[in-house]
Amino acid sequence: MAFAITQTCCNDASCVAVCPVNCIHPTPDEPDFGSTEMLYIDPDSCIDCGACADACPVDAIFPVDALTGPFQAYAEINAEYYTGSDPAAVAQGTSPNFHAWNPPTFTRTIPSDFAPLDVAVVGTGPAGMYAVEDLLLHTNSRVTLIDRLGAPGGLVRYGVAPDHPSTKKIGEVFARFYSHPRLRLRLGVEVGRDVSAEELADRHDAVIYAVGASSARRLGIPGEDLPGSIAATTLVGWYNGHPDVPPDTIDLSAERAVVVGNGNVALDVARILTADPGTLRDTTISPQALAMLESSKVREVVLLGRRGPETAAYTSPELRALTQQGEVDLVVDGSDPRTAQAIDIDTAATPAGKAGLLRGLRRERIDWSAPPPDGRRRIVLRFHSAPVEILGDGQVRGVRVTGAEGAEEVTAGQVVRAIGYRGTPLPGLPFDQDTGTVPHSGGRVRDRQGTYVVGWIKRGPSGGIGANRTCARETVSTLLEDAIAGRLRTPGRRRRGLATLAAPLRGWRR
Ligand code: F3S
């Protein structure tokens, strides 16, 4: 018997750190770590100690013989990652999976008499919380944790789909730090409105911005701003009860909705819009969103992907889960929009690849001018096609998309743009308009002494929750390096930070 990692793996590698026999890969020091969809356990090396399952923050690890239903496939998926890896090559670091690579080397040597730093962390999402964890557990720093919203959690609270409770569980791990004796939580405080970046820097030895990438990328096509055309960020905020999103922000009165994009967020949106509301009742979904879903007319959600089935943006575990849920039909548009011939899924498909997972699905040539067929709700995957115009007069009535004979029209009452996130400028900080990030080196903001970034505002909107852990380690290490080298801006005013900042800041305190 061995253990296996399953669908909700968050890649934060807590399991890697506790495994006594180094049988979970890729590790943060291996090159695949930044691009892997999940981590895998080598069944031949696993000694069944269970330490990884205890450490996993999202309950993704189980003994193989305890896997049931669709999860049973993960025994093979874990084992497959190691197929062909030669133990001798692994030991020498020449295996394709575990070849030698320059491991990240982050400073951790702090002089024992070093006075505590006062550090402000702006943002309570995963990136900010991994930085907080690092500061509180590995240094004697005092942390002021700030969020512009009235409740902490960032993307864990407002970005993870409510039907993914295991992933949301990582929020409980982060929440343990809210009551840490060296942390002060200040909610409802916005940099640029309640306190300036300059003031924050004046009152702390260092400030770490973990503000994420809160805006949605735009399509740049006509009709994008019509009522009924919204960003996935808005819809995700709607079902998660984000205070900035009005409950009536979405129109569910038409039978078909189109989601532009086919990444994991697009899958989340399609799943929630087609779910039986009864299955969402005991989740964290917003009560107003649930009430609207209960009277929703939507019966079909079309996922429009520019790329083909093998290179679609979603991850295999998320697609696999969608293929295995029983209440909603998953259908592939059977016509290749580039040629009008039958779409070829099988030629390039490997059994475990993304296209391979679509092999057993129904393929159907669809009349996009007609309403969806009667019967069960369904999700339709259309590949090799992009929107060229959102149609409507005062309200969305369809999307013009690329097809074999020029553009064709898909009738729809709601369009959701799920083509990625983008960072927004922060008052008082430099900003790179091309990348939507704050220019930095190792997390140190350019030309702003004592100011750092972490997460999506640092590296752009890619990587899941766990990717922020290594990112935070790098930023905190750069900060400590600067502290030790005397490069922080206010080295003589450490103790003033918390006391003086507390007065002008208002907000909910846990
Ligand atoms: Fe196996 Fe997990 Fe222990 S991978 S060796 S059960 S830490």
XYZ file of N, CA and C and ligand atoms in Angstrom, residues 3 19-21 23-24 41 46-52, ligand 1:
49
model
N 0.514 5.852 -0.408
C -0.399 6.984 -0.419
C -0.417 7.592 -1.825
N 7.958 14.356 4.371
C 8.166 12.974 3.921
C 9.565 12.499 4.322
N 9.641 11.415 5.065
C 10.957 10.982 5.560
C 11.810 10.309 4.492
N 11.207 9.917 3.363
C 11.978 9.176 2.364
C 12.034 9.899 1.013
N 9.872 10.873 -1.220
C 9.215 10.199 -2.345
C 8.092 11.026 -2.946
N 8.046 12.342 -2.656
C 7.035 13.213 -3.264
C 7.763 14.218 -4.166
N 3.237 11.058 -5.595
C 3.951 10.178 -4.658
C 4.439 8.949 -5.411
N 7.305 4.918 -1.195
C 6.464 5.323 -0.056
C 6.469 4.229 1.018
N 6.658 4.642 2.264
C 6.676 3.670 3.367
C 5.396 3.758 4.215
N 4.394 4.429 3.677
C 3.059 4.473 4.316
C 3.055 5.115 5.703
N 3.900 6.086 5.925
C 3.934 6.655 7.272
C 2.754 7.584 7.533
N 2.171 8.130 6.472
C 0.997 8.997 6.631
C 1.315 10.434 6.994
N 2.601 10.759 7.111
C 2.955 12.130 7.523
C 2.458 13.161 6.515
N 2.498 12.806 5.232
C 2.066 13.764 4.196
C 0.579 14.065 4.318
Fe 4.592 7.938 1.857
Fe 3.566 10.274 2.541
Fe 5.055 8.942 4.280
S 4.440 9.741 0.624
S 6.483 7.865 3.012
S 3.080 8.301 3.414
S 5.067 11.132 3.934
